[in-house]
CSV table of C-alpha atoms in Angstrom, one decimal:
chain,number,residue,atom,x,y,z
G,1,MET,CA,-3.1,-39.0,1.5
G,2,PRO,CA,-1.3,-37.1,-1.4
G,3,ARG,CA,2.4,-38.3,-2.5
G,4,SER,CA,4.7,-35.5,-3.1
G,5,GLY,CA,5.0,-32.0,-1.2
G,6,ALA,CA,4.0,-29.8,-4.4
G,7,GLU,CA,0.9,-32.0,-3.9
G,8,ALA,CA,0.2,-31.8,-0.4
G,9,ARG,CA,0.9,-27.8,-0.7
G,10,ARG,CA,-1.6,-26.9,-3.7
G,11,ARG,CA,-4.4,-29.2,-1.3
G,12,LEU,CA,-3.3,-27.4,1.7
G,13,GLN,CA,-4.0,-24.0,-0.3
G,14,GLN,CA,-7.1,-25.3,-1.7
G,15,ALA,CA,-8.6,-26.0,1.6
G,16,ALA,CA,-7.7,-23.3,3.5
G,17,LEU,CA,-9.4,-21.3,1.0
G,18,GLU,CA,-13.0,-23.3,1.0
G,19,LEU,CA,-12.7,-23.2,4.6
G,20,TYR,CA,-12.2,-19.3,5.0
G,21,ARG,CA,-15.0,-18.8,2.3
G,22,GLU,CA,-17.9,-20.9,4.5
G,23,ARG,CA,-16.5,-19.9,8.0
G,24,GLY,CA,-14.6,-17.0,7.6
G,25,PHE,CA,-10.5,-16.7,8.4
G,26,ASP,CA,-10.4,-15.9,12.3
G,27,GLN,CA,-12.9,-19.2,12.5
G,28,THR,CA,-10.7,-21.3,10.4
G,29,THR,CA,-8.0,-23.4,12.6
G,30,THR,CA,-4.7,-25.0,11.2
G,31,ALA,CA,-5.8,-28.3,12.5
G,32,GLU,CA,-9.1,-27.6,10.2
G,33,ILE,CA,-7.2,-26.8,7.2
G,34,ALA,CA,-4.7,-29.6,7.3
G,35,ALA,CA,-7.5,-32.3,8.0
G,36,ARG,CA,-9.4,-31.2,5.0
G,37,ALA,CA,-6.5,-31.4,2.8
G,38,GLY,CA,-5.8,-34.9,4.4
G,39,VAL,CA,-2.5,-34.3,5.9
G,40,ASN,CA,-1.7,-33.4,9.5
G,41,GLU,CA,-1.0,-30.5,10.9
G,42,ARG,CA,2.8,-30.8,11.0
G,43,THR,CA,2.9,-30.9,7.3
G,44,PHE,CA,1.3,-27.5,7.3
G,45,PHE,CA,3.9,-25.9,9.2
G,46,ARG,CA,5.9,-27.7,7.0
G,47,HIS,CA,4.6,-25.2,4.1
G,48,PHE,CA,3.7,-22.3,5.6
G,49,PRO,CA,4.5,-20.4,8.4
G,50,ASP,CA,1.0,-19.2,9.6
G,51,LYS,CA,-2.6,-19.2,8.5
G,52,ARG,CA,-2.2,-16.1,6.6
G,53,GLU,CA,0.5,-17.3,4.3
G,54,VAL,CA,-1.2,-19.9,2.9
G,55,LEU,CA,-2.9,-17.9,0.6
G,56,PHE,CA,0.6,-15.5,-0.2
G,57,ASP,CA,2.2,-18.3,-1.6
G,58,GLY,CA,2.6,-17.1,-5.4
G,59,GLU,CA,3.9,-13.9,-4.5
G,60,SER,CA,7.5,-14.9,-4.2
G,61,ASP,CA,7.6,-16.7,-7.5
G,62,LEU,CA,5.8,-13.4,-9.0
G,63,ARG,CA,8.0,-10.7,-7.4
G,64,ALA,CA,11.4,-13.0,-8.7
G,65,ALA,CA,9.9,-13.1,-12.3
G,66,LEU,CA,9.0,-9.5,-12.0
G,67,MET,CA,12.6,-8.6,-10.7
G,68,GLN,CA,14.4,-10.4,-13.4
G,69,ALA,CA,12.2,-9.6,-16.4
G,70,VAL,CA,13.3,-5.7,-15.2
G,71,ALA,CA,17.3,-6.9,-15.4
G,72,GLU,CA,16.5,-8.6,-19.0
G,73,ALA,CA,15.1,-5.9,-20.3
G,74,PRO,CA,16.4,-4.4,-23.4
G,75,GLU,CA,18.9,-1.3,-22.6
G,76,GLY,CA,17.1,2.2,-23.6
G,77,LEU,CA,13.8,1.8,-22.5
G,78,GLN,CA,11.9,3.7,-20.1
G,79,PRO,CA,11.2,2.7,-16.9
G,80,LEU,CA,7.7,2.3,-17.5
G,81,GLU,CA,8.4,0.7,-20.9
G,82,THR,CA,10.5,-1.5,-19.1
G,83,LEU,CA,7.5,-2.2,-16.2
G,84,LEU,CA,5.1,-2.8,-18.6
G,85,ARG,CA,7.0,-5.2,-20.8
G,86,ALA,CA,8.0,-6.9,-16.9
G,87,PHE,CA,4.6,-7.4,-16.3
G,88,ARG,CA,3.1,-8.9,-19.9
G,89,LYS,CA,5.9,-11.4,-19.3
G,90,VAL,CA,4.7,-12.9,-16.0
G,91,GLU,CA,0.8,-12.5,-17.1
G,92,ARG,CA,1.2,-16.8,-17.5
G,93,ILE,CA,1.8,-16.9,-13.5
G,94,LEU,CA,-1.5,-15.3,-12.9
G,95,GLU,CA,-3.5,-16.8,-15.9
G,96,ASP,CA,-2.6,-20.2,-14.4
G,97,ASN,CA,-3.7,-19.3,-11.0
G,98,ARG,CA,-6.8,-17.6,-12.6
G,99,PRO,CA,-9.5,-20.1,-10.7
G,100,PHE,CA,-7.9,-19.7,-7.5
G,101,ALA,CA,-7.8,-15.5,-8.1
G,102,GLU,CA,-11.5,-14.7,-7.7
G,103,PRO,CA,-12.3,-16.6,-4.4
G,104,ARG,CA,-8.8,-16.0,-3.0
G,105,LEU,CA,-9.2,-11.6,-3.7
G,106,GLN,CA,-13.0,-12.0,-2.0
G,107,VAL,CA,-11.6,-13.5,0.8
G,108,ILE,CA,-8.4,-10.9,1.2
G,109,ALA,CA,-11.2,-8.0,0.9
G,110,ALA,CA,-13.6,-9.3,3.6
G,111,THR,CA,-10.6,-10.2,5.9
G,112,PRO,CA,-8.7,-6.7,7.5
G,113,ALA,CA,-6.0,-9.4,8.7
G,114,LEU,CA,-5.0,-11.0,5.7
G,115,ARG,CA,-5.8,-7.4,3.7
G,116,GLU,CA,-3.0,-6.2,5.6
G,117,ARG,CA,-1.0,-8.4,4.4
G,118,ASP,CA,-1.5,-8.5,1.3
G,119,LEU,CA,-0.7,-4.6,1.5
G,120,ALA,CA,2.5,-5.1,3.0
G,121,LYS,CA,3.0,-8.2,0.3
G,122,ALA,CA,2.2,-5.6,-2.3
G,123,ALA,CA,4.3,-2.9,-1.2
G,124,ALA,CA,7.8,-5.4,-0.9
G,125,ILE,CA,7.2,-6.0,-4.9
G,126,THR,CA,7.2,-2.4,-5.2
G,127,GLU,CA,10.0,-2.2,-3.5
G,128,ALA,CA,12.0,-4.8,-4.7
G,129,VAL,CA,10.9,-3.5,-8.1
G,130,ALA,CA,11.9,0.0,-7.5
G,131,GLU,CA,15.6,-1.5,-6.6
G,132,ALA,CA,15.4,-3.4,-10.3
G,133,LEU,CA,14.9,-0.2,-11.7
G,134,ARG,CA,18.0,1.2,-9.7
G,135,GLN,CA,20.1,-1.4,-11.0
G,136,ARG,CA,19.4,0.0,-14.6
G,137,GLY,CA,20.5,3.1,-13.9
G,138,VAL,CA,17.4,5.1,-12.8
G,139,THR,CA,17.4,7.4,-9.8
G,140,ASP,CA,16.5,6.8,-6.6
G,141,ARG,CA,13.8,9.6,-6.9
G,142,LEU,CA,12.5,8.1,-10.4
G,143,SER,CA,12.4,4.5,-9.5
G,144,GLY,CA,10.5,4.6,-6.3
G,145,LEU,CA,7.7,6.3,-8.1
G,146,ALA,CA,7.9,4.4,-11.0
G,147,ALA,CA,7.6,1.4,-9.4
G,148,GLN,CA,4.6,2.5,-7.8
G,149,ILE,CA,2.6,3.9,-10.5
G,150,GLY,CA,3.4,0.8,-12.6
G,151,TRP,CA,2.2,-1.7,-9.7
G,152,ALA,CA,-1.2,0.3,-9.7
G,153,ALA,CA,-1.9,-0.2,-13.0
G,154,PHE,CA,-0.9,-3.3,-12.9
G,155,HIS,CA,-2.6,-3.9,-9.8
G,156,GLN,CA,-6.3,-2.2,-11.7
G,157,ALA,CA,-6.1,-4.4,-14.5
G,158,ILE,CA,-5.6,-7.7,-12.8
G,159,GLN,CA,-8.6,-6.3,-10.5
G,160,ALA,CA,-10.6,-5.7,-13.6
G,161,TRP,CA,-9.7,-8.8,-15.6
G,162,ILE,CA,-11.1,-11.0,-12.4
G,163,ASP,CA,-14.4,-8.9,-13.1
G,164,ASP,CA,-14.5,-9.0,-16.6
G,165,PRO,CA,-12.9,-12.3,-17.7
G,166,SER,CA,-14.5,-11.6,-21.6
G,167,GLN,CA,-10.7,-9.7,-22.5
G,168,SER,CA,-7.4,-11.2,-21.9
G,169,LEU,CA,-5.2,-10.1,-18.9
G,170,ASP,CA,-3.1,-8.6,-21.0
G,171,ALA,CA,-5.8,-6.5,-23.6
G,172,HIS,CA,-6.7,-5.1,-19.7
G,173,LEU,CA,-3.0,-4.2,-18.7
G,174,LEU,CA,-2.7,-2.5,-22.2
G,175,HIS,CA,-5.7,-0.5,-21.4
G,176,ALA,CA,-4.5,0.6,-17.7
G,177,PHE,CA,-1.2,1.7,-18.9
G,178,ASP,CA,-3.4,4.1,-21.5
G,179,ASP,CA,-5.7,5.4,-18.1
G,180,LEU,CA,-1.9,5.8,-16.9
G,181,ARG,CA,-0.8,7.8,-19.6
G,182,ALA,CA,-4.2,9.5,-19.9
G,183,LEU,CA,-4.6,10.8,-16.3
G,184,SER,CA,-1.3,12.1,-15.8
G,185,ALA,CA,-1.1,13.8,-19.0
G,186,THR,CA,-3.6,15.9,-17.6
G,187,ALA,CA,-1.7,16.2,-14.0
G,188,LEU,CA,-0.8,19.9,-14.2
G,189,PRO,CA,-1.7,22.7,-11.8
G,190,ALA,CA,-5.2,24.0,-12.4
G,191,GLN,CA,-5.3,27.7,-13.1
I,1,MET,CA,-0.6,17.4,34.7
I,2,PRO,CA,-1.5,18.9,31.8
I,3,ARG,CA,-4.2,20.9,31.7
I,4,SER,CA,-6.5,19.9,29.0
I,5,GLY,CA,-6.8,17.2,26.7
I,6,ALA,CA,-5.8,18.4,23.7
I,7,GLU,CA,-2.2,19.2,25.6
I,8,ALA,CA,-2.3,15.9,27.3
I,9,ARG,CA,-3.1,14.4,23.6
I,10,ARG,CA,-0.3,15.7,22.1
I,11,ARG,CA,2.7,15.4,25.2
I,12,LEU,CA,1.0,11.5,24.8
I,13,GLN,CA,2.5,11.6,21.6
I,14,GLN,CA,5.7,13.4,21.9
I,15,ALA,CA,6.3,10.6,24.8
I,16,ALA,CA,5.6,8.0,22.6
I,17,LEU,CA,7.7,9.1,19.4
I,18,GLU,CA,10.7,9.6,22.2
I,19,LEU,CA,10.5,6.0,24.0
I,20,TYR,CA,10.2,4.2,20.5
I,21,ARG,CA,12.8,5.8,19.1
I,22,GLU,CA,14.7,5.4,22.4
I,23,ARG,CA,14.1,2.0,23.2
I,24,GLY,CA,12.3,0.2,20.2
I,25,PHE,CA,8.4,0.3,19.5
I,26,ASP,CA,8.0,-2.8,21.1
I,27,GLN,CA,10.1,-2.6,24.2
I,28,THR,CA,7.6,0.4,25.0
I,29,THR,CA,4.0,-0.2,27.2
I,30,THR,CA,1.2,2.1,27.5
I,31,ALA,CA,2.7,2.6,31.0
I,32,GLU,CA,5.6,4.3,30.5
I,33,ILE,CA,4.2,6.5,27.9
I,34,ALA,CA,1.6,7.8,29.9
I,35,ALA,CA,4.1,8.2,33.0
I,36,ARG,CA,6.3,9.9,30.6
I,37,ALA,CA,4.2,12.4,29.3
I,38,GLY,CA,2.3,13.2,33.1
I,39,VAL,CA,-1.0,11.4,33.1
I,40,ASN,CA,-2.1,8.1,34.2
I,41,GLU,CA,-2.3,4.7,31.6
I,42,ARG,CA,-6.3,5.5,31.8
I,43,THR,CA,-5.5,8.7,30.4
I,44,PHE,CA,-3.4,7.2,27.3
I,45,PHE,CA,-6.3,4.9,26.4
I,46,ARG,CA,-8.8,7.7,27.1
I,47,HIS,CA,-7.0,9.2,23.6
I,48,PHE,CA,-5.6,6.4,21.7
I,49,PRO,CA,-6.8,2.5,21.5
I,50,ASP,CA,-3.4,1.0,21.6
I,51,LYS,CA,-0.1,2.4,21.4
I,52,ARG,CA,0.1,1.8,17.5
I,53,GLU,CA,-2.4,4.6,17.1
I,54,VAL,CA,-0.6,7.2,19.0
I,55,LEU,CA,1.2,7.8,15.7
I,56,PHE,CA,-1.4,7.9,13.2
I,57,ASP,CA,-3.2,10.8,15.0
I,58,GLY,CA,-3.2,13.3,12.1
I,59,GLU,CA,-4.0,10.4,9.5
I,60,SER,CA,-7.7,11.0,10.1
I,61,ASP,CA,-8.2,15.0,9.6
I,62,LEU,CA,-5.8,14.5,6.9
I,63,ARG,CA,-8.3,12.2,5.3
I,64,ALA,CA,-11.4,14.5,6.4
I,65,ALA,CA,-9.5,17.5,4.5
I,66,LEU,CA,-8.4,15.8,1.4
I,67,MET,CA,-12.1,14.5,0.7
I,68,GLN,CA,-13.1,18.5,1.7
I,69,ALA,CA,-10.7,19.5,-0.9
I,70,VAL,CA,-11.7,17.2,-4.0
I,71,ALA,CA,-15.6,17.8,-3.2
I,72,GLU,CA,-14.5,21.9,-3.1
I,73,ALA,CA,-12.7,21.6,-6.3
I,74,PRO,CA,-14.3,23.6,-9.8
I,75,GLU,CA,-16.0,21.5,-12.1
I,76,GLY,CA,-14.6,20.6,-15.1
I,77,LEU,CA,-11.3,19.6,-13.6
I,78,GLN,CA,-9.1,16.6,-14.9
I,79,PRO,CA,-9.0,14.0,-11.9
I,80,LEU,CA,-5.1,14.7,-11.2
I,81,GLU,CA,-5.4,18.3,-11.3
I,82,THR,CA,-8.1,17.9,-9.0
I,83,LEU,CA,-6.2,15.9,-6.4
I,84,LEU,CA,-3.2,18.2,-7.1
I,85,ARG,CA,-5.0,21.1,-6.0
I,86,ALA,CA,-6.2,19.4,-3.0
I,87,PHE,CA,-3.2,18.2,-2.0
I,88,ARG,CA,-1.7,21.7,-2.1
I,89,LYS,CA,-4.9,22.3,-0.2
I,90,VAL,CA,-3.5,19.9,2.8
I,91,GLU,CA,0.2,20.7,2.3
I,92,ARG,CA,0.0,22.8,5.8
I,93,ILE,CA,-1.0,20.4,7.7
I,94,LEU,CA,2.0,18.6,7.0
I,95,GLU,CA,3.9,21.8,7.7
I,96,ASP,CA,2.5,22.5,11.2
I,97,ASN,CA,3.5,18.6,12.2
I,98,ARG,CA,7.1,18.9,10.1
I,99,PRO,CA,9.0,18.5,13.7
I,100,PHE,CA,7.1,15.6,14.2
I,101,ALA,CA,7.6,13.7,10.8
I,102,GLU,CA,11.1,12.9,11.0
I,103,PRO,CA,11.7,11.5,13.6
I,104,ARG,CA,8.0,9.2,13.2
I,105,LEU,CA,8.7,8.2,9.6
I,106,GLN,CA,12.1,7.1,10.9
I,107,VAL,CA,10.8,4.9,13.7
I,108,ILE,CA,7.8,3.6,11.2
I,109,ALA,CA,10.6,2.4,8.9
I,110,ALA,CA,12.1,0.5,11.5
I,111,THR,CA,9.2,-1.3,13.1
I,112,PRO,CA,7.3,-3.4,11.5
I,113,ALA,CA,4.4,-3.4,12.8
I,114,LEU,CA,4.5,-0.1,12.8
I,115,ARG,CA,4.8,-0.1,8.6
I,116,GLU,CA,1.6,-2.5,8.2
I,117,ARG,CA,-0.9,0.6,9.9
I,118,ASP,CA,1.0,3.2,8.1
I,119,LEU,CA,0.1,0.9,5.3
I,120,ALA,CA,-2.9,0.3,6.0
I,121,LYS,CA,-3.6,4.0,6.8
I,122,ALA,CA,-2.5,4.7,3.5
I,123,ALA,CA,-4.9,2.4,1.6
I,124,ALA,CA,-8.0,4.0,3.4
I,125,ILE,CA,-6.9,7.5,2.7
I,126,THR,CA,-6.2,6.3,-1.3
I,127,GLU,CA,-9.8,4.5,-0.9
I,128,ALA,CA,-11.2,8.1,0.5
I,129,VAL,CA,-9.6,9.8,-2.2
I,130,ALA,CA,-11.2,7.4,-5.1
I,131,GLU,CA,-14.6,7.3,-3.6
I,132,ALA,CA,-14.4,11.3,-3.8
I,133,LEU,CA,-13.3,11.5,-7.2
I,134,ARG,CA,-16.4,9.0,-7.6
I,135,GLN,CA,-19.3,11.7,-6.0
I,136,ARG,CA,-17.6,14.0,-9.0
I,137,GLY,CA,-18.6,11.6,-11.6
I,138,VAL,CA,-15.1,10.3,-12.4
I,139,THR,CA,-15.6,6.5,-13.2
I,140,ASP,CA,-15.0,3.4,-11.0
I,141,ARG,CA,-12.1,2.1,-13.3
I,142,LEU,CA,-10.3,6.3,-13.5
I,143,SER,CA,-10.8,6.7,-10.1
I,144,GLY,CA,-9.5,4.3,-8.3
I,145,LEU,CA,-6.3,4.6,-10.3
I,146,ALA,CA,-6.1,8.6,-10.3
I,147,ALA,CA,-6.1,8.0,-6.5
I,148,GLN,CA,-3.3,5.3,-6.4
I,149,ILE,CA,-1.0,7.2,-8.6
I,150,GLY,CA,-1.7,10.8,-6.8
I,151,TRP,CA,-0.7,9.6,-3.3
I,152,ALA,CA,1.9,7.6,-4.9
I,153,ALA,CA,3.1,11.2,-6.6
I,154,PHE,CA,2.3,13.4,-3.1
I,155,HIS,CA,4.0,10.5,-0.6
I,156,GLN,CA,7.3,10.8,-2.4
I,157,ALA,CA,7.3,14.6,-2.4
I,158,ILE,CA,6.2,14.3,1.5
I,159,GLN,CA,9.9,11.7,1.7
I,160,ALA,CA,11.6,14.0,-0.7
I,161,TRP,CA,10.4,17.0,1.6
I,162,ILE,CA,12.0,15.2,4.8
I,163,ASP,CA,14.9,14.3,3.2
I,164,ASP,CA,15.5,17.9,1.8
I,165,PRO,CA,13.6,20.8,3.8
I,166,SER,CA,15.6,23.3,1.2
I,167,GLN,CA,13.0,23.4,-0.7
I,168,SER,CA,9.5,23.7,0.1
I,169,LEU,CA,6.8,20.7,0.2
I,170,ASP,CA,4.7,22.5,-2.3
I,171,ALA,CA,8.0,22.8,-4.3
I,172,HIS,CA,8.7,19.0,-4.0
I,173,LEU,CA,5.0,18.2,-4.9
I,174,LEU,CA,5.2,20.1,-7.8
I,175,HIS,CA,8.4,18.1,-9.1
I,176,ALA,CA,6.8,14.9,-7.9
I,177,PHE,CA,3.6,15.5,-10.5
I,178,ASP,CA,6.2,16.3,-12.9
I,179,ASP,CA,8.2,13.3,-12.8
I,180,LEU,CA,4.5,11.2,-12.8
I,181,ARG,CA,3.8,13.1,-16.0
I,182,ALA,CA,7.2,12.1,-17.6
I,183,LEU,CA,7.1,8.8,-16.4
I,184,SER,CA,3.8,8.1,-17.4
I,185,ALA,CA,4.4,9.7,-20.8
I,186,THR,CA,6.5,6.4,-21.7
I,187,ALA,CA,4.7,4.1,-20.5
I,188,LEU,CA,3.8,2.9,-24.2
I,189,PRO,CA,4.5,-1.4,-25.4
I,190,ALA,CA,8.2,-1.5,-26.1
I,191,GLN,CA,8.8,-2.4,-29.9
């Protein structure tokens, strides 16, 4: 039996991910996850409200870290500079989670119920980031759009880094922001 | 009793929207929606698979129109020019739906189950638009990001137009694309 709560939590996540890949999300029960992790089902529910949430454990940490990084950015930065700086500050959270990240994204992509949850989590993070920008004095109109496009670039960078680990997440992030600038520069009404 | 299928469909949508606003989505049954629309419950299920879908009827039309507009854009346009042109082409679909749009957005915002469906629909449209860009020869990397940021600007414009109908949807759309350009131009690593 795992000794600490944190250890049980980590083993539950690992067990869930393995089972979702082996038999599919729908065919896996919380009892089976608990059994593979070497804990009982009550322990599962002490850590997670349902079998979807077990794959989204890092999201609240990521959201909190992003909001803090936006709040602490130096004054005078433009909204997207603020966001790029904040994303660079939280790269470490994703890098530490790298072994878990690739199989996790595969399971999510293959499971509609997990995809919906993933979209809801991304929307929640985007709204939190927009709120953090508003608290820095960015207008309602710009804060929402800035959060959406910044998050789109960050998300793109994470996916590219999963697909191509030969470059660092930071390199992919800078590349995605280059793409964002290049694409938007030509977002003019066609003649 | 409504005579045609299209008329029954429209009445079911209207009835559902009224009931969701009056008592909330969770407290409304498909039988009640059918009764208010003056049809039987079997007719409801001939038109819609569930009581969520009844609010997302226009999405497949919008997606098809967007994909067609992207496919038919003149050669040589940049990805975001192509998308802006496509969004302008489909404004009419949204304008025709204007009376339905505002209460619909309010109900969605207030109902988590509908918000999840709304996010899934938006993701499906974004993926379809990215695919239409890829078919024009835009790279995988740029097509996904272009679709996401273009859709973010379009979505922002629709929301702004609902909040402020004194300007046309087209004016709000051009404004949102201006915002997109201005925000992205400063998306540089902070010193």
